[in-house]
Each structure stands twice: as C-alpha cells, then as structure tokens.
Short mmCIF file of N, CA and C in Angstrom, two decimals:
data_model
loop_
_atom_site.label_atom_id
_atom_site.label_comp_id
_atom_site.label_asym_id
_atom_site.label_seq_id
_atom_site.Cartn_x
_atom_site.Cartn_y
_atom_site.Cartn_z
N UNK A 1413 107.35 94.31 146.06
CA UNK A 1413 108.50 93.86 145.31
C UNK A 1413 108.11 93.54 143.86
N UNK A 1414 106.95 92.89 143.71
CA UNK A 1414 106.51 92.55 142.36
C UNK A 1414 106.21 93.80 141.54
N UNK A 1415 105.64 94.83 142.21
CA UNK A 1415 105.35 96.07 141.50
C UNK A 1415 106.63 96.75 141.05
N UNK A 1416 107.64 96.74 141.90
CA UNK A 1416 108.91 97.37 141.55
C UNK A 1416 109.58 96.64 140.39
N UNK A 1417 109.55 95.31 140.42
CA UNK A 1417 110.13 94.52 139.33
C UNK A 1417 109.36 94.76 138.03
N UNK A 1418 108.03 94.81 138.12
CA UNK A 1418 107.22 95.08 136.93
C UNK A 1418 107.54 96.45 136.36
N UNK A 1419 107.70 97.45 137.24
CA UNK A 1419 108.03 98.80 136.78
C UNK A 1419 109.40 98.82 136.10
N UNK A 1420 110.39 98.15 136.68
CA UNK A 1420 111.73 98.12 136.09
C UNK A 1420 111.72 97.43 134.74
N UNK A 1421 111.00 96.33 134.63
CA UNK A 1421 110.91 95.61 133.35
C UNK A 1421 110.18 96.47 132.32
N UNK A 1422 109.14 97.18 132.73
CA UNK A 1422 108.40 98.04 131.81
C UNK A 1422 109.28 99.17 131.29
N UNK A 1423 110.06 99.79 132.17
CA UNK A 1423 110.95 100.88 131.76
C UNK A 1423 112.02 100.36 130.81
N UNK A 1424 112.58 99.19 131.10
CA UNK A 1424 113.61 98.61 130.24
C UNK A 1424 113.03 98.26 128.87
N UNK A 1425 111.83 97.70 128.83
CA UNK A 1425 111.21 97.36 127.56
C UNK A 1425 110.91 98.62 126.74
N UNK A 1426 110.44 99.66 127.39
CA UNK A 1426 110.16 100.91 126.68
C UNK A 1426 111.44 101.52 126.12
N UNK A 1427 112.53 101.45 126.89
CA UNK A 1427 113.80 101.99 126.41
C UNK A 1427 114.32 101.21 125.22
N UNK A 1428 114.17 99.90 125.25
CA UNK A 1428 114.63 99.08 124.12
C UNK A 1428 113.78 99.31 122.87
N UNK A 1429 112.49 99.51 123.05
CA UNK A 1429 111.63 99.77 121.90
C UNK A 1429 111.88 101.15 121.31
N UNK A 1430 112.24 102.11 122.15
CA UNK A 1430 112.45 103.48 121.66
C UNK A 1430 113.84 103.67 121.06
N UNK A 1431 114.79 102.82 121.39
CA UNK A 1431 116.16 102.97 120.89
C UNK A 1431 116.22 102.59 119.41
N UNK A 1432 116.89 103.40 118.59
CA UNK A 1432 117.01 103.06 117.17
C UNK A 1432 117.98 101.91 116.95
N UNK A 1433 117.74 101.16 115.91
CA UNK A 1433 118.63 100.05 115.57
C UNK A 1433 119.97 100.60 115.10
N UNK A 1434 121.03 99.84 115.31
CA UNK A 1434 122.37 100.30 114.92
C UNK A 1434 122.49 100.46 113.42
N UNK A 1435 121.78 99.64 112.67
CA UNK A 1435 121.87 99.72 111.21
C UNK A 1435 120.75 100.55 110.60
N UNK A 1436 120.06 101.34 111.42
CA UNK A 1436 118.95 102.13 110.91
C UNK A 1436 119.47 103.22 109.98
N UNK A 1437 118.72 103.50 108.94
CA UNK A 1437 119.10 104.55 108.02
C UNK A 1437 118.77 105.90 108.62
N UNK A 1438 119.40 106.94 108.11
CA UNK A 1438 119.18 108.29 108.61
C UNK A 1438 117.81 108.78 108.16
N UNK A 1439 117.04 109.34 109.09
CA UNK A 1439 115.71 109.81 108.79
C UNK A 1439 115.57 111.26 109.23
N UNK A 1440 115.10 112.11 108.33
CA UNK A 1440 114.84 113.51 108.64
C UNK A 1440 113.33 113.67 108.69
N UNK A 1441 112.81 114.22 109.78
CA UNK A 1441 111.36 114.31 109.95
C UNK A 1441 110.89 115.75 109.92
N UNK A 1442 109.85 116.00 109.13
CA UNK A 1442 109.14 117.27 109.14
C UNK A 1442 107.67 116.94 109.22
N UNK A 1443 106.83 117.85 109.72
CA UNK A 1443 105.43 117.50 109.97
C UNK A 1443 104.60 117.35 108.71
N UNK A 1444 104.28 116.14 108.36
CA UNK A 1444 103.35 115.81 107.29
C UNK A 1444 103.21 114.30 107.28
N UNK A 1445 102.31 113.75 106.49
CA UNK A 1445 102.10 112.31 106.52
C UNK A 1445 102.50 111.69 105.18
N UNK A 1446 103.77 111.53 104.99
CA UNK A 1446 104.30 110.97 103.75
C UNK A 1446 105.72 110.54 104.03
N UNK A 1447 106.23 109.55 103.34
CA UNK A 1447 107.63 109.15 103.48
C UNK A 1447 108.23 109.05 102.09
N UNK A 1448 109.35 109.74 101.91
CA UNK A 1448 110.07 109.68 100.65
C UNK A 1448 111.39 108.98 100.88
N UNK A 1449 111.78 108.11 99.97
CA UNK A 1449 113.02 107.36 100.09
C UNK A 1449 114.04 107.95 99.14
N UNK A 1450 115.19 108.33 99.67
CA UNK A 1450 116.27 108.85 98.84
C UNK A 1450 117.16 107.72 98.37
N UNK A 1451 117.79 107.89 97.23
CA UNK A 1451 118.65 106.84 96.70
C UNK A 1451 119.97 106.73 97.44
N UNK A 1452 120.31 107.73 98.26
CA UNK A 1452 121.56 107.67 99.02
C UNK A 1452 121.39 106.95 100.35
N UNK A 1453 120.25 106.33 100.58
CA UNK A 1453 120.02 105.58 101.81
C UNK A 1453 119.32 106.37 102.89
N UNK A 1454 118.96 107.60 102.65
CA UNK A 1454 118.26 108.41 103.64
C UNK A 1454 116.77 108.44 103.35
N UNK A 1455 116.00 108.59 104.41
CA UNK A 1455 114.55 108.74 104.29
C UNK A 1455 114.19 110.17 104.64
N UNK A 1456 113.10 110.62 104.12
CA UNK A 1456 112.48 111.86 104.58
C UNK A 1456 111.10 111.49 105.03
N UNK A 1457 110.90 111.41 106.35
CA UNK A 1457 109.60 111.00 106.85
C UNK A 1457 108.84 112.24 107.26
N UNK A 1458 107.59 112.27 106.92
CA UNK A 1458 106.74 113.41 107.17
C UNK A 1458 105.62 112.93 108.08
N UNK A 1459 105.66 113.37 109.34
CA UNK A 1459 104.83 112.77 110.36
C UNK A 1459 103.40 113.25 110.44
N UNK A 1460 103.07 114.18 111.33
CA UNK A 1460 101.71 114.64 111.53
C UNK A 1460 101.69 116.15 111.44
N UNK A 1461 100.63 116.82 111.20
CA UNK A 1461 99.28 116.30 111.04
C UNK A 1461 99.01 115.82 109.63
N UNK A 1462 98.01 114.99 109.48
CA UNK A 1462 97.65 114.47 108.17
C UNK A 1462 96.77 115.48 107.44
N UNK A 1463 97.16 115.96 106.29
CA UNK A 1463 96.32 116.92 105.58
C UNK A 1463 95.17 116.21 104.86
N UNK A 1464 94.22 116.98 104.39
CA UNK A 1464 93.08 116.40 103.70
C UNK A 1464 93.31 116.30 102.20
N UNK A 1465 94.51 116.59 101.73
CA UNK A 1465 94.83 116.45 100.31
C UNK A 1465 95.90 115.39 100.15
N UNK A 1466 95.87 114.66 99.05
CA UNK A 1466 96.82 113.58 98.81
C UNK A 1466 97.43 113.74 97.44
N UNK A 1467 98.74 113.76 97.26
CA UNK A 1467 99.73 113.93 98.32
C UNK A 1467 99.77 115.39 98.76
N UNK A 1468 100.32 115.69 99.93
CA UNK A 1468 100.32 117.06 100.41
C UNK A 1468 101.20 117.99 99.59
N UNK A 1469 102.24 117.47 98.97
CA UNK A 1469 103.04 118.26 98.05
C UNK A 1469 103.74 117.33 97.09
N UNK A 1470 104.35 117.86 96.08
CA UNK A 1470 104.93 117.06 95.00
C UNK A 1470 106.42 116.87 95.22
N UNK A 1471 106.92 115.71 94.89
CA UNK A 1471 108.36 115.44 94.93
C UNK A 1471 108.90 115.53 93.51
N UNK A 1472 109.94 116.29 93.33
CA UNK A 1472 110.56 116.47 92.02
C UNK A 1472 111.89 115.73 91.98
N UNK A 1473 112.20 115.11 90.86
CA UNK A 1473 113.48 114.41 90.71
C UNK A 1473 114.54 115.37 90.19
N UNK A 1474 115.73 115.29 90.75
CA UNK A 1474 116.87 116.06 90.27
C UNK A 1474 117.90 115.11 89.70
N UNK A 1475 118.47 115.42 88.58
CA UNK A 1475 119.42 114.53 87.93
C UNK A 1475 120.80 115.17 87.82
N UNK A 1476 121.14 116.11 88.72
CA UNK A 1476 122.43 116.76 88.62
C UNK A 1476 123.56 115.97 89.28
N UNK A 1477 123.24 114.88 89.95
CA UNK A 1477 124.26 114.02 90.52
C UNK A 1477 124.84 114.49 91.83
N UNK A 1478 124.60 115.72 92.23
CA UNK A 1478 125.20 116.23 93.46
C UNK A 1478 124.26 116.18 94.64
N UNK A 1479 122.98 115.90 94.41
CA UNK A 1479 122.01 115.87 95.49
C UNK A 1479 121.20 114.58 95.39
N UNK A 1480 120.32 114.39 96.38
CA UNK A 1480 119.43 113.24 96.33
C UNK A 1480 118.53 113.34 95.10
N UNK A 1481 118.02 112.22 94.66
CA UNK A 1481 117.19 112.24 93.47
C UNK A 1481 115.78 112.74 93.76
N UNK A 1482 115.43 112.92 95.04
CA UNK A 1482 114.15 113.54 95.32
C UNK A 1482 114.37 114.93 95.88
N UNK A 1483 113.45 115.79 95.60
CA UNK A 1483 113.53 117.16 96.09
C UNK A 1483 112.12 117.63 96.38
N UNK A 1484 111.91 118.22 97.53
CA UNK A 1484 110.59 118.66 97.94
C UNK A 1484 110.41 120.15 97.70
N UNK A 1485 109.20 120.60 97.85
CA UNK A 1485 108.96 122.03 97.95
C UNK A 1485 109.80 122.54 99.12
N UNK A 1486 110.47 123.65 98.94
CA UNK A 1486 111.37 124.15 99.97
C UNK A 1486 110.63 124.61 101.21
N UNK A 1487 109.46 125.13 101.08
CA UNK A 1487 108.72 125.56 102.25
C UNK A 1487 107.24 125.44 102.04
N UNK A 1488 106.69 124.23 102.17
CA UNK A 1488 105.24 124.10 101.99
C UNK A 1488 104.50 124.88 103.06
N UNK A 1489 103.54 125.63 102.66
CA UNK A 1489 102.74 126.43 103.58
C UNK A 1489 101.35 125.82 103.62
N UNK A 1490 100.88 125.57 104.81
CA UNK A 1490 99.58 124.94 104.97
C UNK A 1490 98.63 125.89 105.68
N UNK A 1491 97.42 125.94 105.21
CA UNK A 1491 96.37 126.67 105.90
C UNK A 1491 95.13 125.80 105.86
N UNK A 1492 94.36 125.87 106.89
CA UNK A 1492 93.18 125.02 106.95
C UNK A 1492 91.95 125.81 107.35
N UNK A 1493 90.80 125.26 107.08
CA UNK A 1493 89.56 125.90 107.49
C UNK A 1493 88.49 124.83 107.67
N UNK A 1494 87.54 125.13 108.53
CA UNK A 1494 86.42 124.23 108.75
C UNK A 1494 85.36 124.49 107.68
N UNK A 1495 84.94 123.43 107.01
CA UNK A 1495 83.93 123.54 105.97
C UNK A 1495 82.72 122.70 106.36
N UNK A 1496 81.54 123.20 106.06
CA UNK A 1496 80.32 122.42 106.31
C UNK A 1496 79.92 121.71 105.03
N UNK A 1497 79.69 120.40 105.14
CA UNK A 1497 79.32 119.60 103.97
C UNK A 1497 78.05 118.84 104.31
N UNK A 1498 76.93 119.07 103.64
CA UNK A 1498 76.63 120.19 102.75
C UNK A 1498 76.61 121.51 103.52
N UNK A 1499 76.38 122.60 102.81
CA UNK A 1499 76.65 123.94 103.34
C UNK A 1499 75.93 124.25 104.65
N UNK A 1500 74.70 123.79 104.85
CA UNK A 1500 73.95 124.17 106.04
C UNK A 1500 73.72 122.99 106.98
N UNK A 1501 74.53 121.96 106.88
CA UNK A 1501 74.37 120.80 107.76
C UNK A 1501 75.22 120.98 109.01
N UNK A 1502 75.12 120.02 109.91
CA UNK A 1502 75.94 120.08 111.13
C UNK A 1502 77.27 119.36 110.95
N UNK A 1503 77.46 118.67 109.83
CA UNK A 1503 78.72 117.95 109.60
C UNK A 1503 79.78 118.92 109.09
N UNK A 1504 80.94 118.89 109.72
CA UNK A 1504 82.03 119.76 109.29
C UNK A 1504 83.26 118.91 108.98
N UNK A 1505 84.05 119.38 108.06
CA UNK A 1505 85.34 118.74 107.75
C UNK A 1505 86.41 119.81 107.79
N UNK A 1506 87.62 119.41 108.12
CA UNK A 1506 88.73 120.35 108.13
C UNK A 1506 89.51 120.17 106.84
N UNK A 1507 89.49 121.16 105.99
CA UNK A 1507 90.17 121.09 104.70
C UNK A 1507 91.53 121.78 104.81
N UNK A 1508 92.55 121.15 104.26
CA UNK A 1508 93.90 121.69 104.30
C UNK A 1508 94.34 122.04 102.89
N UNK A 1509 94.96 123.18 102.73
CA UNK A 1509 95.42 123.64 101.43
C UNK A 1509 96.92 123.86 101.49
N UNK A 1510 97.62 123.43 100.47
CA UNK A 1510 99.08 123.55 100.46
C UNK A 1510 99.52 124.42 99.31
N UNK A 1511 100.61 125.12 99.52
CA UNK A 1511 101.24 125.87 98.44
C UNK A 1511 102.73 125.91 98.72
N UNK A 1512 103.50 126.08 97.70
CA UNK A 1512 104.94 126.14 97.88
C UNK A 1512 105.61 126.31 96.55
N UNK A 1513 106.92 126.32 96.55
CA UNK A 1513 107.64 126.43 95.29
C UNK A 1513 108.61 125.26 95.17
N UNK A 1514 108.81 124.76 93.97
CA UNK A 1514 109.72 123.62 93.81
C UNK A 1514 111.17 124.03 94.02
N UNK A 1515 112.02 123.05 94.29
CA UNK A 1515 113.44 123.32 94.50
C UNK A 1515 114.08 123.85 93.22
#
C-alpha cells in the first residue's frame, strides 16, 4: 500500500512540475544553447546540443515595427568534427562550426 501511495504521489508531483504555468510566456524552441527575449513577450529558447562556439549565431535587430525586434539566421547550418589538441595527442575536442544568412 505504501509503495502504491508513493508511486501515485511521485506521478502527481512529476505532472505538476512538467505542467506549464498559466501565465507562462510563449516559447519557441530550436536546438541550440541560447535564449533570446523578444519585446512582444515571446522567448526563443535554443536547447541542445551546445556548440563549441559562443554565441552560436548572431541576433540582428529589426526596426520595421511589424516583427519582433530580434531576428535570427533563418537556417543556421552546423557541422562538427573531432580535433586532436595538440595534433598528435590522445585528447580530442569536438569543434562545431556555424554558417547561415541573416534575415
């Protein structure tokens, strides 16, 4: 009985933690590790994976009044490769390279 009650409480707690707040702002997620805040109350959160360059791409401001004041590269393209540092050592790092075009 105790196990069943513990399981029910655990499921309820997980559901409450996963549920968004009623007053939460709208968030659009694409894979990257950065968060941009729009002036219209929306966020653009960029989750995983974390690239080895900071920032992974540039945010440009638009002042035309019809869109958010931030604008990202429309299609950032990422490619990565394993690099040895120094060249003949056993230590490797994963380097990420980004390219794209501004809005």
